[in-house]
Every structure is written in structure tokens, then in C-alpha cells.
Tab-separated table of C-alpha atoms and ligand atoms in Angstrom:
chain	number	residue	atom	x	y	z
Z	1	UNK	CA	5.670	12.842	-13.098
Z	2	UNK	CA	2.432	12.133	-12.305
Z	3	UNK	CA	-0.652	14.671	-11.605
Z	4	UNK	CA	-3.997	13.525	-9.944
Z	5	UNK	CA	-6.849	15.796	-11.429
Z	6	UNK	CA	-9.527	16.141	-9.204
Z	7	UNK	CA	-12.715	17.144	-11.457
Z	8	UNK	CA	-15.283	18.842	-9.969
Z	9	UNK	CA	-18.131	19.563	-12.673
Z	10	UNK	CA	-21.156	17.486	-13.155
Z	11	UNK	CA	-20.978	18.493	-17.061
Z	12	UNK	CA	-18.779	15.900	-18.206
Z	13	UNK	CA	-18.993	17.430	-21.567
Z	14	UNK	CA	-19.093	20.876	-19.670
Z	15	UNK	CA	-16.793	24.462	-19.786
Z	16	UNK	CA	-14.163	22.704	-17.162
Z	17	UNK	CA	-13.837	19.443	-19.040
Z	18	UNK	CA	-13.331	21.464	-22.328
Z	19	UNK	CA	-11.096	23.409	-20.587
Z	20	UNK	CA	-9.449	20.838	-18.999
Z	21	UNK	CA	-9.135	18.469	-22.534
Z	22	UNK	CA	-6.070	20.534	-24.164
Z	23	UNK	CA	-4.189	20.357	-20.572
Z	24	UNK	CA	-4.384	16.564	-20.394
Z	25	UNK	CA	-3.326	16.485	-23.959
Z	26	UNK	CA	-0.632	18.233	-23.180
Z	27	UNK	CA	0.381	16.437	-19.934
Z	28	UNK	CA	0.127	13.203	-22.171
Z	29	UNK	CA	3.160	14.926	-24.818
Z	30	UNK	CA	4.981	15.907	-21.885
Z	31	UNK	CA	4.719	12.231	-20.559
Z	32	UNK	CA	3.218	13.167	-17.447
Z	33	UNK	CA	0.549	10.664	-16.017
Z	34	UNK	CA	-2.595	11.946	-15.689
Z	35	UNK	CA	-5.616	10.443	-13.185
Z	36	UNK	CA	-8.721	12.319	-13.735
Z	37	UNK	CA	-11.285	11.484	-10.635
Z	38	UNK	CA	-14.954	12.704	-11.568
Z	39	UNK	CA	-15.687	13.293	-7.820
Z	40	UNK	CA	-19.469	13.886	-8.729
Z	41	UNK	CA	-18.797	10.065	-9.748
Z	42	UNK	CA	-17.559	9.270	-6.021
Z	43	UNK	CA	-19.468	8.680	-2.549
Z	44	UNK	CA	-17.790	11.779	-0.635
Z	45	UNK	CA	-20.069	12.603	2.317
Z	46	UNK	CA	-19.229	15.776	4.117
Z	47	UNK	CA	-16.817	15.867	6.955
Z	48	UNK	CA	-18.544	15.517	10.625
Z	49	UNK	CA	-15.942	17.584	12.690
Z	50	UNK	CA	-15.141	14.909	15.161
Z	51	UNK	CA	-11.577	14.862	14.764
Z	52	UNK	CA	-10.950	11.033	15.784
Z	53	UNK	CA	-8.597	11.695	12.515
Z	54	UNK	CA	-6.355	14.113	14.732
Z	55	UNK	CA	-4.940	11.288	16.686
Z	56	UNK	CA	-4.299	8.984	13.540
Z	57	UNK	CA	-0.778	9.667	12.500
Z	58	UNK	CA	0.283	7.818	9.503
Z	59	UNK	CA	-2.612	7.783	7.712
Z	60	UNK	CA	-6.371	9.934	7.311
Z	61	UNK	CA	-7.736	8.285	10.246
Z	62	UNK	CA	-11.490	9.576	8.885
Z	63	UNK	CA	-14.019	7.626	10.443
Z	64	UNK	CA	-16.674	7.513	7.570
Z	65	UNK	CA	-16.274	4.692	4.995
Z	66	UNK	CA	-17.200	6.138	1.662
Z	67	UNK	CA	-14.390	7.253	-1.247
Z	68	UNK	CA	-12.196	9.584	0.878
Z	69	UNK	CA	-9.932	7.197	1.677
Z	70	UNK	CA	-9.407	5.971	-1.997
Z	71	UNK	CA	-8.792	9.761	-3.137
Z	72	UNK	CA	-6.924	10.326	-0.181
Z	73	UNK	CA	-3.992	8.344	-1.096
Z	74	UNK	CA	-4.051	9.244	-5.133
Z	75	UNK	CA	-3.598	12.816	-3.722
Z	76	UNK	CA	-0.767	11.430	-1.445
Z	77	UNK	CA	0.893	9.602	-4.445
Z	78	UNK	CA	1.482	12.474	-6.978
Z	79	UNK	CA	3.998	15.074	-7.620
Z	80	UNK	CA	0.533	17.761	-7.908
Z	81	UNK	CA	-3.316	18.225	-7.386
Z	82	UNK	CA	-4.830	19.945	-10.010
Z	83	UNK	CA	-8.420	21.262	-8.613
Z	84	UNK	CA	-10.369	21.587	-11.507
Z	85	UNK	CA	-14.132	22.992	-11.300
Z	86	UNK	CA	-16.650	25.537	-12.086
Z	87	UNK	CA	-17.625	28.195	-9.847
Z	88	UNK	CA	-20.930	27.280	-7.697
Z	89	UNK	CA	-21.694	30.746	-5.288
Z	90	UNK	CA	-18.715	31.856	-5.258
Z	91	UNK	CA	-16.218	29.017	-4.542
Z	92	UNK	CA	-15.729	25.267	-5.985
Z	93	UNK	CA	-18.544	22.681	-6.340
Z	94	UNK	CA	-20.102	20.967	-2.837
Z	95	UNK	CA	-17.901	17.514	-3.482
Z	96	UNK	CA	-14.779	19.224	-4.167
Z	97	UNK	CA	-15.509	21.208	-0.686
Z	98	UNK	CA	-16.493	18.212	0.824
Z	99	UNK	CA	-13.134	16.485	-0.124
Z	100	UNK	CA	-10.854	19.740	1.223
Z	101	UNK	CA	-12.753	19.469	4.330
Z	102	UNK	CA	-12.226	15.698	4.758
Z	103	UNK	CA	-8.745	16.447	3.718
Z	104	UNK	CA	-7.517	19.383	5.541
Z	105	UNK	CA	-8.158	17.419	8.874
Z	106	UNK	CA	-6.806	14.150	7.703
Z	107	UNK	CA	-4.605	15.466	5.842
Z	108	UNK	CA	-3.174	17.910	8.583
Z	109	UNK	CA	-2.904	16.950	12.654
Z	110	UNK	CA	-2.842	19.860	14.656
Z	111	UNK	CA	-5.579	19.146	17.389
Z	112	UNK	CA	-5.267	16.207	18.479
Z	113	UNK	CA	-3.451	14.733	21.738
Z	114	UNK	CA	-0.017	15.923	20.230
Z	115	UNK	CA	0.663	17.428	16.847
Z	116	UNK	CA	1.366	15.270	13.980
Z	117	UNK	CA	2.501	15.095	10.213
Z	118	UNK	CA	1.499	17.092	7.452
Z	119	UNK	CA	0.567	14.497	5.245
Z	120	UNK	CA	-0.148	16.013	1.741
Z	121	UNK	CA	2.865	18.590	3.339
Z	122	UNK	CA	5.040	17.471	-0.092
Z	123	UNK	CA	2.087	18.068	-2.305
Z	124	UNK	CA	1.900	21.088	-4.907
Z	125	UNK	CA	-2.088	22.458	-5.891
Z	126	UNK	CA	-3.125	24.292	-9.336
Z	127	UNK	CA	-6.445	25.086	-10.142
Z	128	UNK	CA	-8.231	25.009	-13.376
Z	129	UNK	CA	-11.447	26.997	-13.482
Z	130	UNK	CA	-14.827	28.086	-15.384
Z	131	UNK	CA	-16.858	30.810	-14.110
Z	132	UNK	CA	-19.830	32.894	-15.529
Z	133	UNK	CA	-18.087	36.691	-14.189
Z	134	UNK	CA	-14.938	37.909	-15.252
Z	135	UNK	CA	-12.136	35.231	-13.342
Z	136	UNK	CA	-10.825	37.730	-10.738
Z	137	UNK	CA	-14.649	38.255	-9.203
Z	138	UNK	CA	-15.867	35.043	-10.203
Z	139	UNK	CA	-12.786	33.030	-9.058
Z	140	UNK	CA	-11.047	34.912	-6.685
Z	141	UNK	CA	-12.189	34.054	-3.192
Z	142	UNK	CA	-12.358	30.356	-4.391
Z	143	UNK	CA	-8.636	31.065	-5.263
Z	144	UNK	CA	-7.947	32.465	-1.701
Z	145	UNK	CA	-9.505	29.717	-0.037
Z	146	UNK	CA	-7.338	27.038	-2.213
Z	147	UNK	CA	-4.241	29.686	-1.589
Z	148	UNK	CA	-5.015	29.589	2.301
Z	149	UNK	CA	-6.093	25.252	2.005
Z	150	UNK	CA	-2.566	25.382	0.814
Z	151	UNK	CA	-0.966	27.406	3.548
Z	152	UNK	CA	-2.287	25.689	5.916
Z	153	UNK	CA	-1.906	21.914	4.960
Z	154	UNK	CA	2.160	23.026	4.435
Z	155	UNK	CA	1.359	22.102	-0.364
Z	156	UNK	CA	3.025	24.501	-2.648
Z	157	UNK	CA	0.723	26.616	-4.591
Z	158	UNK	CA	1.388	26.584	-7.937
Z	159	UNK	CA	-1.323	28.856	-9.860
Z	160	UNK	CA	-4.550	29.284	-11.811
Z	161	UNK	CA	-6.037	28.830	-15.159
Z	162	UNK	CA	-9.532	30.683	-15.248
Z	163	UNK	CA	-11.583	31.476	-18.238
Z	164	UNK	CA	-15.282	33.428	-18.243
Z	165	UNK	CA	-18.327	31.524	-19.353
Z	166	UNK	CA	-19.780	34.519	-21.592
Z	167	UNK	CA	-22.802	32.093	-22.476
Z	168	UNK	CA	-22.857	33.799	-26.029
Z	169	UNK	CA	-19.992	32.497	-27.915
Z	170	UNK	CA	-18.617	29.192	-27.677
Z	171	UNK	CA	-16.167	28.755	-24.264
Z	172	UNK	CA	-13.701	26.918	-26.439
Z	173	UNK	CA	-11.242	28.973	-29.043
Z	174	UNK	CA	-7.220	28.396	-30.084
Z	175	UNK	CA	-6.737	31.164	-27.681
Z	176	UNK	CA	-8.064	29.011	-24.746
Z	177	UNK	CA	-6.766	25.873	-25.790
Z	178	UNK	CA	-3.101	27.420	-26.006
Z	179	UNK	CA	-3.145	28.691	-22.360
Z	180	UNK	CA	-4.697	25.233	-20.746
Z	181	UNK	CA	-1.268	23.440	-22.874
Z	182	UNK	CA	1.095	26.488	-21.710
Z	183	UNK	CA	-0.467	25.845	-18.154
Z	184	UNK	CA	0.455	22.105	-18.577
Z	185	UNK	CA	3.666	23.255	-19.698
Z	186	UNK	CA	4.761	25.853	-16.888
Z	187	UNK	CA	3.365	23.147	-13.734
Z	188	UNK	CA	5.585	20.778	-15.617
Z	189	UNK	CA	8.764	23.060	-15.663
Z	190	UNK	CA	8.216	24.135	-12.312
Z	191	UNK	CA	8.172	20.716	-11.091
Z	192	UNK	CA	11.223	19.355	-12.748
Z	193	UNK	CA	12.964	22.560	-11.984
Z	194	UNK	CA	12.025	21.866	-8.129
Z	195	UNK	CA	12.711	18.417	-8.374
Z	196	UNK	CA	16.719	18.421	-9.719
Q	201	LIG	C1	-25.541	26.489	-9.631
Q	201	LIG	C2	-24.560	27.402	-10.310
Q	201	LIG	C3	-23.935	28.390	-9.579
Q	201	LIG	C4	-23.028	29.254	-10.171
Q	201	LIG	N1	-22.418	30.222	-9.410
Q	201	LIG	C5	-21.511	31.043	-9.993
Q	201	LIG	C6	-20.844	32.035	-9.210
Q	201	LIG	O1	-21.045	32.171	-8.014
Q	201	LIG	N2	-19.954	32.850	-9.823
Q	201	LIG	C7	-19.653	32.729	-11.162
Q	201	LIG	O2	-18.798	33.467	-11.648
Q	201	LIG	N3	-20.266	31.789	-11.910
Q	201	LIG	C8	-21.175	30.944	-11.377
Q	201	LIG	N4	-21.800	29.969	-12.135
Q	201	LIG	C9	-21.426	29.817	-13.568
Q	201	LIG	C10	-20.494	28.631	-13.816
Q	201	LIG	O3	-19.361	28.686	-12.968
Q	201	LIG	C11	-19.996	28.573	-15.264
Q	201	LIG	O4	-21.078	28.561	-16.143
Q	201	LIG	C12	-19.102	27.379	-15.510
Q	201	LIG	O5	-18.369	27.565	-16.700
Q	201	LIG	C13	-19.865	26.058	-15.611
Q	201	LIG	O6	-18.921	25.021	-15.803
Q	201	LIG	P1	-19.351	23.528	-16.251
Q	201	LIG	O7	-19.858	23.616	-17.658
Q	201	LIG	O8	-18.111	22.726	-16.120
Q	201	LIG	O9	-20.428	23.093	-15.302
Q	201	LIG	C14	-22.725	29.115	-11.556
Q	201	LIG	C15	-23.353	28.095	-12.297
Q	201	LIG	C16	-24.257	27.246	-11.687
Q	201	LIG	C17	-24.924	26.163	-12.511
């Protein structure tokens, strides 16, 4: 089983990567390959809306040479995305948005001369998420967004992990670090479950 984690904090020793440690941990006991792509690391400019990618059908067809295409196909070749990122005004950070809008058309042909594949259509999404308000007003419209992302690109939604930023106390304890490994554990499950 393989997951592809796409990171979307700048903190590399941030909230989401401490967040995000115990789960890979765990993915690595439950032999499940993780890759972990810093996309603050990657060239991903934002989409331009001219949908030459709606009349490419067996592949993104994006017209802008940068990362996408790389990412693109490590989110083609995996059993689940895992969207991991803090909360920036209300939704997930400006490369993460700029890869769902890259993706969403690529990834999805619906306007073009005839209709086409879905290609991420076998894909499942989770989110893992920091955010300074409590998780259901910090996190919840970015949740709808990946819920409706999902809908619409024909991936399974799997579920969130959120935890609040308090800024106070430390944003790591065992309580924290248990639910990112029973998170691991239950997207794991699932999967095999769906897969027999
Ligand atoms: C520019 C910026 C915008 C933010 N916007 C929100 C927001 O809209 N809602 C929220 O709940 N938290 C918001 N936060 C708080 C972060 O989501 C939170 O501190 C998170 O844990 C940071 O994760 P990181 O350490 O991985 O960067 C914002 C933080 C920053 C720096």
C-alpha cells in the first residue's frame, strides 16, 4: 500500500509536520510506503484556466512546465492522498490550492470537445490538519472544499485528523500522537478492507 503525502506547511519543523511525524511512523509499522512531497519545496504555478488540458485524455495535458506534472502522476500511482496542511484564511496553504486547481482540470475532463476520464477517479483523499480555532471553524470549509474536490474528481473521501494550535502549550502530547497512529491505522483498514 502506498500513500503519497502531499505537505503543505512551510514549517518543516512546524504543528503539521509534528502532527504528521507519529502518522508516518505508523504507516512505516504498518508497511505502508510513504512519499512525503514538501510542495513549498516544488515550482507549482497557479492554474491559467485555459483548459487545453480538457482535450488531453490519457494524461494532465497542463500546458505549463513546472512540477505539476511530476506530482501529478505520484498522486495517480497510490492507493491515497493524504492532504496535509495548516489552515491559511480559512482553507489550505496557496501551493496546495494551486495543485487542486491544476489537478481538478487535469485530473477531471468534462469541458472539453467530448467528455473524458476521471483520472485520479480510483484515488481515496484524507486530510491531516493544524489550525489556530477550534477544528470545526478553523477547518471546516477547507474540509468541504476537499469533501466537494472529491465529489467532483469521482476520489473516495476518507476523513480528517485536525488538532487546534492553542499557541500556549506545546501542540504535541501522547494524546495527539495516539490519534495521528489510530488515523494511520483506520485509512489502512479501510483500504485493505476495500481492496479484498
Ligand atoms: C498566514 C496565516 C494564516 C492563518 N489563518 C488561519 C485561519 O484562517 N484559521 C485558523 O484556524 N488558523 C489560521 N492560522 C493558524 C495556523 O493554521 C496554525 O497556527 C497552524 O498550526 C500552523 O501550522 P504550521 O506550524 O504547520 O505552519 C493561520 C496562520 C498563519 C501563519
Amino acid at each position: 500500500m502506498k500513500f503519497c503525502v502531499l505537505m503543505g506547511s512551510p514549517r518543516k519543523q512546524g504543528n503539521t509536520a509534528a502532527l504528521l511525524a507519529p502518522f508516518l511512523e505508523e504507516c512505516a509499522v504498518l508497511g505502508v510506503e510513504a512519499e512525503v512531497i514538501w510542495l513549498y519545496d516544488k515550482k507549482i504555478a497557479p492554474c491559467l484556466g485555459c483548459k487545453v488540458c480538457q482535450d488531453c485524455m490519457d494524461g494532465p495535458g497542463c500546458v505549463q512546465e513546472d512540477d505539476f506534472q511530476e506530482i501529478f502522476q505520484s498522486m495517480v500511482n497510490c492507493d491515497a492522498l493524504i492532504f496535509a496542511t495548516p489552515i491559511y484564511s480559512w482553507y489550505c496553504t496557496a501551493p496546495m490550492k494551486a495543485l487542486l486547481d491544476r489537478a481538478i482540470y487535469a485530473g477531471k475532463k468534462n469541458y472539453g470537445k467530448q467528455k473524458g476520464p476521471a483520472l485520479l477517479g480510483c484515488q481515496r483523499a484524507a486530510a491531516i490538519v493544524t489550525c489556530g480555532y477550534p477544528p470545526e471553524e478553523g477547518a471546516g470549509l477547507w474540509e468541504e472544499g476537499l469533501k466537494r474536490f472529491c465529489r467532483h474528481g469521482s476520489l473516495e473521501y476518507l476523513g480528517i485528523l485536525c488538532r487546534q494550535d492553542r499557541g500556549t502549550v506545546p501542540f504535541m502530547n501522547r494524546d495527539r500522537e495516539q490519534a495521528a497512529r489510530d488515523f494511520a491505522q483506520a485509512l489502512h483498514m479501510t483500504i485493505r478492507l476495500e481492496d479484498l
